[in-house]
mmCIF file of C-alpha atoms in Angstrom:
data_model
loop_
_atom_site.group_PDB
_atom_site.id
_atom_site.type_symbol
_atom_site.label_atom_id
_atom_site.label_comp_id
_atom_site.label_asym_id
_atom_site.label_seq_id
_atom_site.Cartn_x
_atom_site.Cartn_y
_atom_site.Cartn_z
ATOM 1 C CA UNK A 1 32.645 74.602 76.730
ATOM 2 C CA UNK A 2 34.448 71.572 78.727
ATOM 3 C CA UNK A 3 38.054 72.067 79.457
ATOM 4 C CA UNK A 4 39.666 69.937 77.088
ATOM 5 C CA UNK A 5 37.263 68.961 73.975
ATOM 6 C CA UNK A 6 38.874 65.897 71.946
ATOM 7 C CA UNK A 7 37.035 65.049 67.927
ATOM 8 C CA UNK A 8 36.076 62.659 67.054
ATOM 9 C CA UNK A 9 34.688 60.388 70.149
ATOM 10 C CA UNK A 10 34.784 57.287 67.614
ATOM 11 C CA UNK A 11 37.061 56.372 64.628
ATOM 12 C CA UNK A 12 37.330 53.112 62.392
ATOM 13 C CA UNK A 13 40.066 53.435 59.940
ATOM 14 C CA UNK A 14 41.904 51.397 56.922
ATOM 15 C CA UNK A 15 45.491 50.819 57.309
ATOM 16 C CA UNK A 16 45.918 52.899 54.420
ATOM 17 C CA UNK A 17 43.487 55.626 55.621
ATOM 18 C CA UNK A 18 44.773 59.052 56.671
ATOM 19 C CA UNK A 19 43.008 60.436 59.403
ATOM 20 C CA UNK A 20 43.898 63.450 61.834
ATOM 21 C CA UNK A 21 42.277 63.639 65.813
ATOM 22 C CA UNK A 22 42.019 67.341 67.316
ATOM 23 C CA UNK A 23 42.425 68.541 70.506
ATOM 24 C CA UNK A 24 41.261 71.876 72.021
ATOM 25 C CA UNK A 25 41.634 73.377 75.682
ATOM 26 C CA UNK A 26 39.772 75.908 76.996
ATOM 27 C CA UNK A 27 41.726 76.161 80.108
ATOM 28 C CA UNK A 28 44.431 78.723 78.991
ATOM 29 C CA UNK A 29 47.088 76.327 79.754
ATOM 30 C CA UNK A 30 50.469 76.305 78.141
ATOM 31 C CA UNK A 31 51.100 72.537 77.801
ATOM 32 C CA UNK A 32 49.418 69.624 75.546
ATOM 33 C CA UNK A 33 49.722 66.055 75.571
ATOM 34 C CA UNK A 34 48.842 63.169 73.696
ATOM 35 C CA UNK A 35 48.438 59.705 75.868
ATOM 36 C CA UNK A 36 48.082 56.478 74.720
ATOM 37 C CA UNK A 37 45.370 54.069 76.259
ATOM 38 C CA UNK A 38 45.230 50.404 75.601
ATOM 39 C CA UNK A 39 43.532 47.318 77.081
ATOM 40 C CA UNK A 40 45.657 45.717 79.730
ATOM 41 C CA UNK A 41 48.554 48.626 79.714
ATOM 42 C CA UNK A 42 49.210 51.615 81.250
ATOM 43 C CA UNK A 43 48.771 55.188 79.761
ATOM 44 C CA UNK A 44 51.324 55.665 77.892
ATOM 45 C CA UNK A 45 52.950 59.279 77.014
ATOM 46 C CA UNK A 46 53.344 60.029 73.004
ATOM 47 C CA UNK A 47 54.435 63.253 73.104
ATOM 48 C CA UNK A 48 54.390 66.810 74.875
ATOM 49 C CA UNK A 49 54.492 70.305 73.556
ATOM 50 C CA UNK A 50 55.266 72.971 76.118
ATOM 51 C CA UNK A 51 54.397 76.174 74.571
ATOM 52 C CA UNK A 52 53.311 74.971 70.958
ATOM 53 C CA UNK A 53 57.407 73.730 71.192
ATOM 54 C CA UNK A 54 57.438 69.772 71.091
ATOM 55 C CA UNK A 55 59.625 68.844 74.155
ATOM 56 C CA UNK A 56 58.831 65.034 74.402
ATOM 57 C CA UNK A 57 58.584 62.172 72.225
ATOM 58 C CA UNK A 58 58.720 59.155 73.152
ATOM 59 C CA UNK A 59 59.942 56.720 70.673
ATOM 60 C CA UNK A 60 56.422 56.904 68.528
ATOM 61 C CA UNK A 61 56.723 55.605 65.541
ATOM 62 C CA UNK A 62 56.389 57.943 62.396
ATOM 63 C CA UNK A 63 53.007 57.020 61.465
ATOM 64 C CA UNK A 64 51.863 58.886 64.351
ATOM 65 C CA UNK A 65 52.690 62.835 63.347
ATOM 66 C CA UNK A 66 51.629 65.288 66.271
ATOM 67 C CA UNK A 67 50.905 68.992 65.567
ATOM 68 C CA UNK A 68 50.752 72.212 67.628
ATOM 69 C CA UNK A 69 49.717 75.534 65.882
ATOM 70 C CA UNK A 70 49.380 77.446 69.387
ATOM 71 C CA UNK A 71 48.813 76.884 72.671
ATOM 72 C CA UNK A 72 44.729 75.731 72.683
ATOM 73 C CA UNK A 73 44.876 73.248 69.577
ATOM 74 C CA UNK A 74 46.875 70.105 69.392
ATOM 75 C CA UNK A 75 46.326 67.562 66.490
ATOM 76 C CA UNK A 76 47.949 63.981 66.548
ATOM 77 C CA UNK A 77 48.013 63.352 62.035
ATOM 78 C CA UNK A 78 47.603 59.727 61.427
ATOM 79 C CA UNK A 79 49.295 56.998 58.430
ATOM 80 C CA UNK A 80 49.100 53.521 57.167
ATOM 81 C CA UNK A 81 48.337 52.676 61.504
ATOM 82 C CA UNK A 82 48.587 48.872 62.286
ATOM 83 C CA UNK A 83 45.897 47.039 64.082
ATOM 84 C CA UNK A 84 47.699 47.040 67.294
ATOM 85 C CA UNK A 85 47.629 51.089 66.879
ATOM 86 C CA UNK A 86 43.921 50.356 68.095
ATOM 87 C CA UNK A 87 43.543 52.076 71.493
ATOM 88 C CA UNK A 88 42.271 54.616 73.523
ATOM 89 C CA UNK A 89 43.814 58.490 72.459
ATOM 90 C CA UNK A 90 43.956 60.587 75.150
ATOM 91 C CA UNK A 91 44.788 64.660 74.890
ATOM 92 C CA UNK A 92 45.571 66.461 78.356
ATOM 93 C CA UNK A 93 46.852 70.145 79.086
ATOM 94 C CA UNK A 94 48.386 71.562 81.988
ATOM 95 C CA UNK A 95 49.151 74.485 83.211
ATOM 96 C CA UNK A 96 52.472 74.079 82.698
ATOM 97 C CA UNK A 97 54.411 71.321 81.698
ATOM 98 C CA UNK A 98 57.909 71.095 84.065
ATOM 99 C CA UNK A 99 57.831 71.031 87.866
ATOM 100 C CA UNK A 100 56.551 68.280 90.528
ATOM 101 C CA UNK A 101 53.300 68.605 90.809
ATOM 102 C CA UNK A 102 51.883 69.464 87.349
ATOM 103 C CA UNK A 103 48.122 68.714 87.231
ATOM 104 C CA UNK A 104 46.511 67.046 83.918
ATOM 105 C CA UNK A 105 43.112 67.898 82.778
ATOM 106 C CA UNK A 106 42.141 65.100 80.064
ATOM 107 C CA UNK A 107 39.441 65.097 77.060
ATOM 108 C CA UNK A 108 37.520 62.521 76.746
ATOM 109 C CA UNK A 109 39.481 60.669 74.307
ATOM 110 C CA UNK A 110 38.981 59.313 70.689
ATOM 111 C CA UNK A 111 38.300 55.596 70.760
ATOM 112 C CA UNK A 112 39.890 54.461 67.645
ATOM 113 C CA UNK A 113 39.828 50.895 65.436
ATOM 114 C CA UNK A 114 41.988 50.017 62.631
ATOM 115 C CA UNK A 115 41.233 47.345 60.300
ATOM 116 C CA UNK B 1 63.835 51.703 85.478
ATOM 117 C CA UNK B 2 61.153 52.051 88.172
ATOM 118 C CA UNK B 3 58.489 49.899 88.813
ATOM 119 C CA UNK B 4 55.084 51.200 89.834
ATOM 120 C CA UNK B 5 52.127 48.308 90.740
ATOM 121 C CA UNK B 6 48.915 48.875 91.319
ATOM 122 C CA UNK B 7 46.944 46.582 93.403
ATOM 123 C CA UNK B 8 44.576 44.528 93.605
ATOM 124 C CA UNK B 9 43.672 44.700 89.423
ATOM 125 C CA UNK B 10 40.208 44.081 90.004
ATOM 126 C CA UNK B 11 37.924 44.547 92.965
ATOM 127 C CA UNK B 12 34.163 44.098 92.917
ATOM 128 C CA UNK B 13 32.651 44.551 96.251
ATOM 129 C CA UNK B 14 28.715 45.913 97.501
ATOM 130 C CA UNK B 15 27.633 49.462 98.072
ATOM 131 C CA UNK B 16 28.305 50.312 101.824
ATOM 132 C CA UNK B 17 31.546 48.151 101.962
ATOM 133 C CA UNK B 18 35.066 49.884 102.658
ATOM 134 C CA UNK B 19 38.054 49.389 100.833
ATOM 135 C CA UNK B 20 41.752 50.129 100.226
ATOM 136 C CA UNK B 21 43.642 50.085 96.890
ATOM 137 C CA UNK B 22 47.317 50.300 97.009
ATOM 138 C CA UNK B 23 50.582 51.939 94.726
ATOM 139 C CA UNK B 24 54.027 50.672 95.135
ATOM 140 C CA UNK B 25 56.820 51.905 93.211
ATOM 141 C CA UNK B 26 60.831 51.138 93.562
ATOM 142 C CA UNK B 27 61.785 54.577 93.367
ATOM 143 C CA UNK B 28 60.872 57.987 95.571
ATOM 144 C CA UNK B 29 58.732 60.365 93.769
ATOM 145 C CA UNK B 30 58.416 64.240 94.593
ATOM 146 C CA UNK B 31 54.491 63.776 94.301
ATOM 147 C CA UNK B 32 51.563 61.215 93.629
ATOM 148 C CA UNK B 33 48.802 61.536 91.769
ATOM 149 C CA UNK B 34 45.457 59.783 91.937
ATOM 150 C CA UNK B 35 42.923 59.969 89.069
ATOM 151 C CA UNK B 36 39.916 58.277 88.523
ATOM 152 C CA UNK B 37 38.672 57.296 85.126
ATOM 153 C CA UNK B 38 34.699 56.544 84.210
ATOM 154 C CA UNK B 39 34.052 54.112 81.165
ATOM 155 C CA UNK B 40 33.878 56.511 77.947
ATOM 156 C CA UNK B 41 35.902 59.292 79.612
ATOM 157 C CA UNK B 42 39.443 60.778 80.157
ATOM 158 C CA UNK B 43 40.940 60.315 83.575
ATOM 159 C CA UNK B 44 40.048 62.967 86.350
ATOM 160 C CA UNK B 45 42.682 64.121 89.056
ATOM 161 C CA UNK B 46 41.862 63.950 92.512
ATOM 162 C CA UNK B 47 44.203 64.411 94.470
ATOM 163 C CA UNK B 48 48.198 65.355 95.054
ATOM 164 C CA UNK B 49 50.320 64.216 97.877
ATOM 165 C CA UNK B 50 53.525 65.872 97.901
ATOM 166 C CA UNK B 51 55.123 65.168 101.895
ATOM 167 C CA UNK B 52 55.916 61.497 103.162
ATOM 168 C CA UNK B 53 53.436 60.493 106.033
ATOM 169 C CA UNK B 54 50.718 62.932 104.006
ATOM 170 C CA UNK B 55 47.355 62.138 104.638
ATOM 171 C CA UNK B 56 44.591 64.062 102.813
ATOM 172 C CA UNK B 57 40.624 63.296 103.582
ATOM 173 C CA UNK B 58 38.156 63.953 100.089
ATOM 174 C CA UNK B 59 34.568 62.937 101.771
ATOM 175 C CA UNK B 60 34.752 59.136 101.985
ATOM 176 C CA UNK B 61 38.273 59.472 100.676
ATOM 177 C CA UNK B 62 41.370 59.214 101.758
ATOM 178 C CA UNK B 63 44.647 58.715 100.451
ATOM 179 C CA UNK B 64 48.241 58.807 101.754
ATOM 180 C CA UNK B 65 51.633 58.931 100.706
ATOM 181 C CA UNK B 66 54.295 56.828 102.160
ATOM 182 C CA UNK B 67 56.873 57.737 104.548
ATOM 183 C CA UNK B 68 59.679 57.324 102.549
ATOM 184 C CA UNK B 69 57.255 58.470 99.370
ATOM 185 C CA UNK B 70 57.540 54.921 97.676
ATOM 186 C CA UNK B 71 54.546 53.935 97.589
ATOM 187 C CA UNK B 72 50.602 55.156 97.874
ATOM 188 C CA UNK B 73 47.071 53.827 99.207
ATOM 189 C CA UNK B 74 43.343 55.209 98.494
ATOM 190 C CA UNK B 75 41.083 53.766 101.368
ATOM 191 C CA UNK B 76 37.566 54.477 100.462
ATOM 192 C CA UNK B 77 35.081 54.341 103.227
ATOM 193 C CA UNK B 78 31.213 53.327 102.609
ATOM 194 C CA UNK B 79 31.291 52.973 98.751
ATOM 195 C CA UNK B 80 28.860 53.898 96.430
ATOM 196 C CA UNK B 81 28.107 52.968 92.755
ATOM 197 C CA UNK B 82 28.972 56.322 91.317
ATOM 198 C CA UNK B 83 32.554 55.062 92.851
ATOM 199 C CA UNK B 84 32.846 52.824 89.999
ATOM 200 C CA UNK B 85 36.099 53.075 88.051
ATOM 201 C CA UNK B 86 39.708 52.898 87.290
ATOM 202 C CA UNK B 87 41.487 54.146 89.407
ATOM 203 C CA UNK B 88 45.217 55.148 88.588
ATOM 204 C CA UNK B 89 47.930 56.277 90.315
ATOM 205 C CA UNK B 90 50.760 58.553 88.695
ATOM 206 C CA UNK B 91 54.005 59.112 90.256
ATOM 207 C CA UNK B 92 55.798 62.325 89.330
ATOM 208 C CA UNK B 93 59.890 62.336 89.022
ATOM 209 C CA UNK B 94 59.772 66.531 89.368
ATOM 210 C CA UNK B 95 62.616 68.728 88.048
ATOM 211 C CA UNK B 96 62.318 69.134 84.568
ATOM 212 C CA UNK B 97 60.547 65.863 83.576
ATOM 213 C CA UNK B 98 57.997 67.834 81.727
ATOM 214 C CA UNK B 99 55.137 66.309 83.544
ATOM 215 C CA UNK B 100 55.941 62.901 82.401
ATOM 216 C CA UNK B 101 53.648 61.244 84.976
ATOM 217 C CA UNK B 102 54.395 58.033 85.105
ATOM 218 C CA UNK B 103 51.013 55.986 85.787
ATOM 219 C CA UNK B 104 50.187 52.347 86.943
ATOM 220 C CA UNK B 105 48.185 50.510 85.284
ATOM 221 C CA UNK B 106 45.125 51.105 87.426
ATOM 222 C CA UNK B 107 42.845 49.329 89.558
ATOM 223 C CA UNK B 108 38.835 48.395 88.415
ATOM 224 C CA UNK B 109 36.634 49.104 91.018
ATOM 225 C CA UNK B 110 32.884 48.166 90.218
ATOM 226 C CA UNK B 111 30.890 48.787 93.582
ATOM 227 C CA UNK B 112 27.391 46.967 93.108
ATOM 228 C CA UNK B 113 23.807 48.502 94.078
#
Protein backbone atom coordinates (compact mmCIF):
# COMPACT_ATOMS: atom_id res chain seq x y z
CA UNK A 1 0.00 0.00 0.00
CA UNK A 2 1.17 3.78 -0.89
CA UNK A 3 1.37 6.10 1.99
CA UNK A 4 -1.54 8.14 1.60
CA UNK A 5 -4.33 6.43 -0.78
CA UNK A 6 -7.06 9.18 -1.83
CA UNK A 7 -10.81 7.57 -3.73
CA UNK A 8 -11.89 8.34 -6.10
CA UNK A 9 -9.01 9.63 -8.69
CA UNK A 10 -11.99 11.24 -10.83
CA UNK A 11 -15.41 12.76 -9.89
CA UNK A 12 -18.16 14.67 -12.02
CA UNK A 13 -20.94 15.79 -9.87
CA UNK A 14 -24.50 17.77 -10.04
CA UNK A 15 -24.80 20.74 -7.93
CA UNK A 16 -27.35 18.95 -6.15
CA UNK A 17 -25.35 15.68 -5.91
CA UNK A 18 -23.99 14.47 -2.57
CA UNK A 19 -20.82 12.92 -2.82
CA UNK A 20 -18.11 12.03 -0.05
CA UNK A 21 -13.95 11.68 -1.05
CA UNK A 22 -11.85 9.32 1.40
CA UNK A 23 -8.62 9.51 2.55
CA UNK A 24 -6.42 6.77 4.10
CA UNK A 25 -2.68 6.83 5.44
CA UNK A 26 -0.69 4.11 5.93
CA UNK A 27 2.06 6.00 7.48
CA UNK A 28 0.95 5.87 11.21
CA UNK A 29 0.87 9.53 11.37
CA UNK A 30 -1.25 11.52 13.72
CA UNK A 31 -2.29 14.45 11.48
CA UNK A 32 -4.67 14.76 8.23
CA UNK A 33 -5.27 17.42 5.90
CA UNK A 34 -7.41 18.36 3.22
CA UNK A 35 -5.79 20.94 0.47
CA UNK A 36 -7.36 22.63 -2.08
CA UNK A 37 -5.81 22.75 -5.70
CA UNK A 38 -7.01 25.01 -8.40
CA UNK A 39 -5.79 26.28 -11.79
CA UNK A 40 -3.81 29.45 -11.44
CA UNK A 41 -3.83 29.47 -7.34
CA UNK A 42 -1.96 28.23 -4.75
CA UNK A 43 -2.77 25.14 -2.51
CA UNK A 44 -4.93 26.16 -0.38
CA UNK A 45 -5.47 24.62 3.34
CA UNK A 46 -9.32 23.47 4.15
CA UNK A 47 -8.88 22.04 7.21
CA UNK A 48 -6.58 19.98 9.71
CA UNK A 49 -7.33 17.37 12.27
CA UNK A 50 -4.53 16.66 14.71
CA UNK A 51 -5.38 13.52 16.39
CA UNK A 52 -8.92 12.77 14.77
CA UNK A 53 -9.55 16.51 16.76
CA UNK A 54 -10.29 19.21 13.96
CA UNK A 55 -7.81 22.06 14.83
CA UNK A 56 -8.05 24.17 11.56
CA UNK A 57 -10.59 25.46 9.35
CA UNK A 58 -10.19 27.83 7.30
CA UNK A 59 -13.19 29.77 6.42
CA UNK A 60 -14.68 26.72 4.08
CA UNK A 61 -17.84 27.13 3.36
CA UNK A 62 -20.48 24.59 4.79
CA UNK A 63 -20.98 22.66 1.76
CA UNK A 64 -17.69 21.25 2.29
CA UNK A 65 -18.17 18.89 5.68
CA UNK A 66 -14.76 17.15 6.69
CA UNK A 67 -14.73 13.95 8.82
CA UNK A 68 -12.19 12.12 11.00
CA UNK A 69 -13.19 8.73 12.64
CA UNK A 70 -9.41 7.99 13.77
CA UNK A 71 -6.21 8.73 12.97
CA UNK A 72 -5.72 6.69 9.28
CA UNK A 73 -9.17 7.78 7.62
CA UNK A 74 -10.18 11.27 6.78
CA UNK A 75 -13.32 11.97 4.58
CA UNK A 76 -14.10 15.55 3.17
CA UNK A 77 -18.60 15.00 2.77
CA UNK A 78 -19.71 17.05 -0.10
CA UNK A 79 -23.34 19.41 -0.86
CA UNK A 80 -25.09 21.36 -3.47
CA UNK A 81 -20.88 22.40 -4.61
CA UNK A 82 -20.76 25.35 -7.14
CA UNK A 83 -18.87 25.15 -10.34
CA UNK A 84 -16.04 27.13 -9.07
CA UNK A 85 -15.78 24.22 -6.23
CA UNK A 86 -14.11 22.42 -9.36
CA UNK A 87 -10.47 21.76 -8.40
CA UNK A 88 -7.88 19.60 -7.48
CA UNK A 89 -8.55 17.78 -3.64
CA UNK A 90 -5.62 17.06 -2.05
CA UNK A 91 -5.35 14.80 1.44
CA UNK A 92 -1.82 14.90 3.27
CA UNK A 93 -0.73 13.44 6.80
CA UNK A 94 2.08 14.19 8.88
CA UNK A 95 3.61 13.00 11.50
CA UNK A 96 2.51 15.47 13.54
CA UNK A 97 0.78 18.47 12.94
CA UNK A 98 2.48 21.59 15.24
CA UNK A 99 6.18 22.44 15.14
CA UNK A 100 8.54 24.04 12.28
CA UNK A 101 9.39 21.63 10.23
CA UNK A 102 6.39 19.27 9.84
CA UNK A 103 6.77 17.15 6.67
CA UNK A 104 3.54 16.42 4.35
CA UNK A 105 3.12 13.22 2.57
CA UNK A 106 0.19 13.84 -0.10
CA UNK A 107 -2.30 11.28 -2.00
CA UNK A 108 -2.71 11.64 -5.18
CA UNK A 109 -5.70 13.71 -5.13
CA UNK A 110 -9.35 13.47 -6.45
CA UNK A 111 -9.77 15.55 -9.57
CA UNK A 112 -13.24 16.72 -9.26
CA UNK A 113 -15.95 18.61 -11.85
CA UNK A 114 -19.17 20.07 -10.96
CA UNK A 115 -21.75 20.84 -13.39
CA UNK B 1 -0.21 39.27 5.58
CA UNK B 2 2.91 37.79 3.95
CA UNK B 3 3.62 37.56 0.54
CA UNK B 4 5.38 34.54 -0.92
CA UNK B 5 6.28 34.67 -5.05
CA UNK B 6 7.45 32.19 -6.90
CA UNK B 7 9.43 32.87 -9.92
CA UNK B 8 9.69 32.67 -13.05
CA UNK B 9 5.79 30.98 -13.56
CA UNK B 10 6.82 29.13 -16.43
CA UNK B 11 10.15 27.90 -17.70
CA UNK B 12 10.64 25.59 -20.66
CA UNK B 13 14.21 24.99 -21.40
CA UNK B 14 16.28 21.61 -23.19
CA UNK B 15 17.58 18.57 -21.42
CA UNK B 16 21.26 19.31 -20.34
CA UNK B 17 20.52 23.06 -19.61
CA UNK B 18 20.90 24.48 -15.90
CA UNK B 19 18.56 26.47 -14.16
CA UNK B 20 17.49 28.39 -11.04
CA UNK B 21 13.93 28.98 -9.74
CA UNK B 22 13.48 31.40 -7.01
CA UNK B 23 10.99 32.03 -3.55
CA UNK B 24 10.62 35.38 -2.04
CA UNK B 25 8.49 36.03 0.80
CA UNK B 26 8.06 39.42 3.07
CA UNK B 27 8.27 37.69 6.19
CA UNK B 28 11.10 35.22 7.98
CA UNK B 29 10.08 31.70 8.17
CA UNK B 30 11.55 29.03 10.71
CA UNK B 31 11.83 26.55 7.62
CA UNK B 32 11.24 26.12 3.75
CA UNK B 33 9.93 23.56 2.04
CA UNK B 34 10.36 22.48 -1.56
CA UNK B 35 8.01 19.94 -3.21
CA UNK B 36 7.69 18.89 -6.52
CA UNK B 37 4.43 17.92 -8.10
CA UNK B 38 4.06 15.47 -11.42
CA UNK B 39 0.82 15.99 -13.61
CA UNK B 40 -1.91 13.50 -12.02
CA UNK B 41 -0.17 13.38 -8.62
CA UNK B 42 0.02 14.94 -5.08
CA UNK B 43 3.03 17.08 -4.35
CA UNK B 44 6.30 15.28 -3.09
CA UNK B 45 8.70 16.93 -0.42
CA UNK B 46 12.17 17.27 -1.12
CA UNK B 47 13.77 19.02 0.86
CA UNK B 48 13.84 21.28 4.33
CA UNK B 49 16.06 24.17 5.01
CA UNK B 50 15.83 25.27 8.44
CA UNK B 51 19.34 27.77 9.06
CA UNK B 52 19.86 31.12 7.00
CA UNK B 53 22.90 30.74 4.55
CA UNK B 54 21.76 26.72 4.38
CA UNK B 55 22.79 25.08 1.45
CA UNK B 56 21.77 21.43 0.88
CA UNK B 57 23.04 19.38 -2.45
CA UNK B 58 20.15 16.42 -3.71
CA UNK B 59 22.21 15.01 -6.95
CA UNK B 60 21.78 17.79 -9.53
CA UNK B 61 19.98 19.70 -6.82
CA UNK B 62 20.49 22.27 -4.83
CA UNK B 63 18.61 24.59 -2.89
CA UNK B 64 19.31 27.31 -0.30
CA UNK B 65 17.76 29.34 2.17
CA UNK B 66 18.40 32.96 2.54
CA UNK B 67 20.46 34.67 5.00
CA UNK B 68 17.99 36.44 6.67
CA UNK B 69 15.47 33.25 5.79
CA UNK B 70 13.21 35.49 3.46
CA UNK B 71 13.45 34.07 0.65
CA UNK B 72 14.56 30.56 -1.24
CA UNK B 73 16.22 29.32 -4.67
CA UNK B 74 16.35 25.63 -6.30
CA UNK B 75 19.29 25.71 -8.92
CA UNK B 76 19.09 22.57 -10.88
CA UNK B 77 22.17 21.57 -12.72
CA UNK B 78 22.03 19.44 -16.15
CA UNK B 79 18.21 18.86 -16.35
CA UNK B 80 16.49 16.01 -17.40
CA UNK B 81 12.88 15.29 -18.59
CA UNK B 82 11.88 13.27 -15.60
CA UNK B 83 12.59 16.96 -13.98
CA UNK B 84 9.41 18.05 -15.37
CA UNK B 85 7.02 19.69 -12.91
CA UNK B 86 5.67 22.14 -10.50
CA UNK B 87 7.64 23.00 -8.36
CA UNK B 88 6.40 24.72 -5.03
CA UNK B 89 7.82 26.22 -2.32
CA UNK B 90 6.14 26.26 1.28
CA UNK B 91 7.23 28.48 3.96
CA UNK B 92 6.55 27.32 7.51
CA UNK B 93 5.58 30.08 10.39
CA UNK B 94 6.61 27.21 13.29
CA UNK B 95 5.21 27.38 16.85
CA UNK B 96 1.94 26.10 16.93
CA UNK B 97 0.74 26.88 13.36
CA UNK B 98 -0.33 23.35 12.97
CA UNK B 99 1.66 22.82 9.88
CA UNK B 100 -0.13 25.45 8.02
CA UNK B 101 2.48 25.57 5.23
CA UNK B 102 1.97 28.32 3.46
CA UNK B 103 2.86 27.52 -0.37
CA UNK B 104 3.54 29.70 -3.54
CA UNK B 105 1.95 29.19 -6.25
CA UNK B 106 4.63 27.15 -7.98
CA UNK B 107 6.80 27.27 -10.84
CA UNK B 108 6.19 24.87 -14.32
CA UNK B 109 9.19 23.45 -15.36
CA UNK B 110 8.87 21.30 -18.66
CA UNK B 111 12.57 20.27 -19.62
CA UNK B 112 12.39 18.97 -23.37
CA UNK B 113 14.16 15.66 -24.79
Amino acid sequence: ETGVTQTPRHLVMGMTNKKSLKCEQHLGHNAMYWYKQSAKKPLELMFVYSLEERVENNSVPSRFSPECPNSSHLFLHLHTLQPEDSALYLCASSQDAGGSAVKLFFGSGTQLSVL
Amino acid sequence: TQLLEQSPQFLSIQEGENLTVYCNSSSVFSSLQWYRQEPGEGPVLLVTVVTGGEVKKLKRLTFQFGDARKDSSLHITAAQTGDTGLYLCAPNAGGTSYGKLTFGQGTILTVHP
